[in-house]
XYZ file of C-alpha atoms in Angstrom:
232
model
C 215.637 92.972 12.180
C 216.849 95.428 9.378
C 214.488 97.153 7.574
C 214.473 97.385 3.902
C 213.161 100.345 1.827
C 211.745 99.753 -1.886
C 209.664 101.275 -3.951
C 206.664 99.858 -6.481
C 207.732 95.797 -7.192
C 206.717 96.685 -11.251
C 208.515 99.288 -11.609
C 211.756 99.600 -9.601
C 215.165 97.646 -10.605
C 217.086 99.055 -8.221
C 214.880 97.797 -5.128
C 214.978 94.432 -6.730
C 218.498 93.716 -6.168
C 218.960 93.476 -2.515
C 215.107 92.599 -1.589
C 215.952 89.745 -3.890
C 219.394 89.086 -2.797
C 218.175 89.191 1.215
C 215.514 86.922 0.039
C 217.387 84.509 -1.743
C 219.988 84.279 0.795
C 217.837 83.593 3.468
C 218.031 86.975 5.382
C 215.069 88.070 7.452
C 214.099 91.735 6.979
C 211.288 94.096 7.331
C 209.699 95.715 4.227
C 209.051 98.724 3.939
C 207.179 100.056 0.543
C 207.016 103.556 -0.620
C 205.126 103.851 -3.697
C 205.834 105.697 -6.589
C 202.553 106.936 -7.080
C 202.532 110.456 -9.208
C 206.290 109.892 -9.605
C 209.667 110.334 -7.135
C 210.836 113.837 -7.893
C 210.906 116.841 -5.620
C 207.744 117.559 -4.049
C 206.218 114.081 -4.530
C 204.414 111.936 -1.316
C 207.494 109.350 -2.494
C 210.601 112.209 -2.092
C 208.518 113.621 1.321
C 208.892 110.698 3.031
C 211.896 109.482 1.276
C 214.054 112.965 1.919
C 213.144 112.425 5.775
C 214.724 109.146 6.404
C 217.551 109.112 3.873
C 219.941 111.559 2.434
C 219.331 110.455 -1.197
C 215.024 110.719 -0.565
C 215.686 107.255 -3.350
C 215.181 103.433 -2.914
C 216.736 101.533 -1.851
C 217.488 102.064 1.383
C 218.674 99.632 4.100
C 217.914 100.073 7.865
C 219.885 97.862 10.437
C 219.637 99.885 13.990
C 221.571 102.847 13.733
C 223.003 102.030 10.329
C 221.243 103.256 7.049
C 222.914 102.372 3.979
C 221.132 103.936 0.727
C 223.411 102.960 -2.372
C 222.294 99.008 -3.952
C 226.028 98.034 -3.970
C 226.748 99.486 -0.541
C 223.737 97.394 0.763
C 224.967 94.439 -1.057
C 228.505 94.934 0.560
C 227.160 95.612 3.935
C 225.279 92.154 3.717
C 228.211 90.336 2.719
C 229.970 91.497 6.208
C 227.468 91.582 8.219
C 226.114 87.931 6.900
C 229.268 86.425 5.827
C 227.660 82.833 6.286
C 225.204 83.380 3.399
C 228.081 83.552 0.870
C 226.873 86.597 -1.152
C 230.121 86.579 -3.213
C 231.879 83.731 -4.627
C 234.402 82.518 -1.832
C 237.741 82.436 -4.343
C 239.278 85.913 -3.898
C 239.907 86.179 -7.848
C 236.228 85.253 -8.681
C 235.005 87.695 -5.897
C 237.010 90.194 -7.678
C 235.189 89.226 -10.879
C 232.029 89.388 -9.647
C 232.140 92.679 -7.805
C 233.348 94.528 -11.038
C 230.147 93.131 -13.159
C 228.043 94.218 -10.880
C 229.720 97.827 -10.847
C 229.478 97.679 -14.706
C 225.818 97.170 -14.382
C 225.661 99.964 -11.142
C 227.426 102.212 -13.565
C 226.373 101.187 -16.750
C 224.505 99.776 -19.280
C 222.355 102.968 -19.824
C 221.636 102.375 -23.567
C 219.699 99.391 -22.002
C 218.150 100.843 -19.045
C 216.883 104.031 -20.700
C 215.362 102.441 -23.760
C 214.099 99.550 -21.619
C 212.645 100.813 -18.457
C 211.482 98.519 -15.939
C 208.282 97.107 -16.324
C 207.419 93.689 -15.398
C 203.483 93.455 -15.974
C 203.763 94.553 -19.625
C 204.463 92.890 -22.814
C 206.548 95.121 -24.484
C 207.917 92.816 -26.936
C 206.290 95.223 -29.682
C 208.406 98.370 -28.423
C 210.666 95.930 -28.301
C 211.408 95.372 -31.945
C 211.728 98.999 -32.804
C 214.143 99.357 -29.903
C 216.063 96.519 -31.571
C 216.219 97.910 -35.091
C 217.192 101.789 -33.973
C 219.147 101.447 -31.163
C 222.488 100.662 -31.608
C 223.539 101.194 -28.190
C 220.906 98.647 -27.010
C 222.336 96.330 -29.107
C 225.559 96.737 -28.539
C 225.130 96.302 -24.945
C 223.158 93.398 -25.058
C 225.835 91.897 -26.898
C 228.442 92.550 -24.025
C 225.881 91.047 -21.564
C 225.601 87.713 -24.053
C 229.509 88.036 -23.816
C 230.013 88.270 -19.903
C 227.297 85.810 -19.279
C 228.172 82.819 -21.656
C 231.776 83.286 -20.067
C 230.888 82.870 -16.628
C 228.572 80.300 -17.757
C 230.656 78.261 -18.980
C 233.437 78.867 -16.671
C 231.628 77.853 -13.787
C 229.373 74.986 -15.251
C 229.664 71.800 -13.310
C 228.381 68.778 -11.613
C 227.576 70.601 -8.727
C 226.903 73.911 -9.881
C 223.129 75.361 -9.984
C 223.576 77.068 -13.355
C 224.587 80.824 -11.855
C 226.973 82.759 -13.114
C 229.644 81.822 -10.556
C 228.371 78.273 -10.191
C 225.729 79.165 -7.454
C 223.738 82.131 -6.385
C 225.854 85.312 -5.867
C 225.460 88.734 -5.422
C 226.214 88.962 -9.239
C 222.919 87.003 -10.028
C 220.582 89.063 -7.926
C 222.452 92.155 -9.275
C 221.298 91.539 -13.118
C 218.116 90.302 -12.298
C 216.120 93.380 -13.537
C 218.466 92.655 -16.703
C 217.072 89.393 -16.652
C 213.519 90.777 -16.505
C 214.146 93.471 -19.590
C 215.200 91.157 -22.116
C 212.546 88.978 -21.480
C 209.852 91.701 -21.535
C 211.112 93.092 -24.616
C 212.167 90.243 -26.235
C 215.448 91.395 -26.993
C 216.911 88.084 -29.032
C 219.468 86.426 -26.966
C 220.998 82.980 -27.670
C 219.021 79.376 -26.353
C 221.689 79.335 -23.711
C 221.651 82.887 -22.281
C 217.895 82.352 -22.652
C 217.634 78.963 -20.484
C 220.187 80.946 -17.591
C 217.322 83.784 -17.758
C 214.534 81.298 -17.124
C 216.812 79.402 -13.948
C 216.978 83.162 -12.344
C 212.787 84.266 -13.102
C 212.880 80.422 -11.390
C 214.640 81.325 -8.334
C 212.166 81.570 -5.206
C 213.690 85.098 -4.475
C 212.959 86.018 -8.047
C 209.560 84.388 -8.399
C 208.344 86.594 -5.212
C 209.224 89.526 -6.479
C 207.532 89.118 -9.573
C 204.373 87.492 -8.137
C 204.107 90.868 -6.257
C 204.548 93.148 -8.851
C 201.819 91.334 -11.345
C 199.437 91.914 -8.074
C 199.901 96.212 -7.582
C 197.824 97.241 -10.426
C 199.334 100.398 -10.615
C 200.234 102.481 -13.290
C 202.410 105.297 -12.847
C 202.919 107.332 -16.069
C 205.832 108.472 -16.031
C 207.706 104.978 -15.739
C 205.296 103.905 -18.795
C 207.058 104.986 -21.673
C 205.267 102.637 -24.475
C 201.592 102.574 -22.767
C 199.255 105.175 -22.151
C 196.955 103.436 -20.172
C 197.269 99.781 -17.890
């Protein structure tokens, strides 16, 4: 059974996306937490015992045997071939193509977003929120390419016997913008009633739900990935 490295459910984006995807898709896997605790830089319990298993010392990392894979996409893309029942990308070649380059747009980008709205999924940080709304341009300007890609893949791949993801049915891509998923709605960014019901389908999603349910039961607070809070 593979073995899957993540860090603290509240706090880490980046473990979310495979831990959910492997969930979602019905893969069996051993977790393995390493918490944050005073933070994950050099010299931290979290890089020790990181730096002596992967080459990165980050989350997340994937164990299967002798194979470690320690990038998010590379996991995702090692899943897809090693599990190519499970359908992690959409089966047409040209929407496969589609959906790997979103999710490299989000591996690669998006930082406007992710460094004005860090991960946090006990808080309500609709407050911070606001102000990050009114000053930050690049937040909203990113947003608004997220409202973009979504609503066109939305409606693209609406149908009878679609489920309401982004390529009709779960994907890679939906597990991939998850933590997306979870920003907006923690900040209330605004977003439009329909981008808004597609957010609610994926915090829905039993792969989803579990990893939230987790991270509202750590209690932890680690400073440094609380930004707008000084205390829990």
């Amino acid at each position: 059974m593979p073995k899957l490295y993540v860090a603290n459910k509240n706090y880490s984006s980046w473990s979310m996306r495979p831990w959910v995807l492997m969930k979602q898709a019905g893969i069996e896997f051993e977790e393995v937490t390493v918490r944050f605790g005073e933070g994950f830089g050099p010299g931290t319990e979290f890089s020790k015992t990181m730096s002596a298993i992967s080459p990165t010392a980050l989350v997340p990392l994937l164990v299967d045997g002798e194979v470690k894979v320690w990038d998010s996409l590379s996991i995702v893309e090692y899943l897809a071939e090693t599990y190519p029942d499970k359908k992690i990308w959409p089966a047409q070649p040209a929407a496969r193509a589609h959906a790997r380059s979103i999710c490299a747009e989000m591996h690669g980008g998006f930082r406007a977003l992710r460094s004005a709205c860090t991960m946090n999924i006990e808080a309500d940080l609709s407050v911070p929120g606001a102000g990050v709304w009114r000053d930050n341009a690049g937040v909203r300007a990113e947003v608004q390419r997220i409202v973009d890609m979504w609503s066109e893949l939305l409606a693209a791949n609406a149908g009878s016997h679609a489920d309401g993801m982004l390529f009709g049915h779960f994907s890679a891509a939906d597990a991939y913008y998850a933590p997306v998923v979870i920003r907006l709605t923690r900040y209330a960014l605004p977003v439009p009633d329909h981008i808004r019901a597609y957010m609610q389908r994926v915090q829905a999603m039993p792969g989803v739900k579990a990893w939230i349910d987790a991270a509202l039961l750590e209690k932890a607070f680690v400073a440094m990935d609380e930004p707008y809070r000084i205390s829990r």
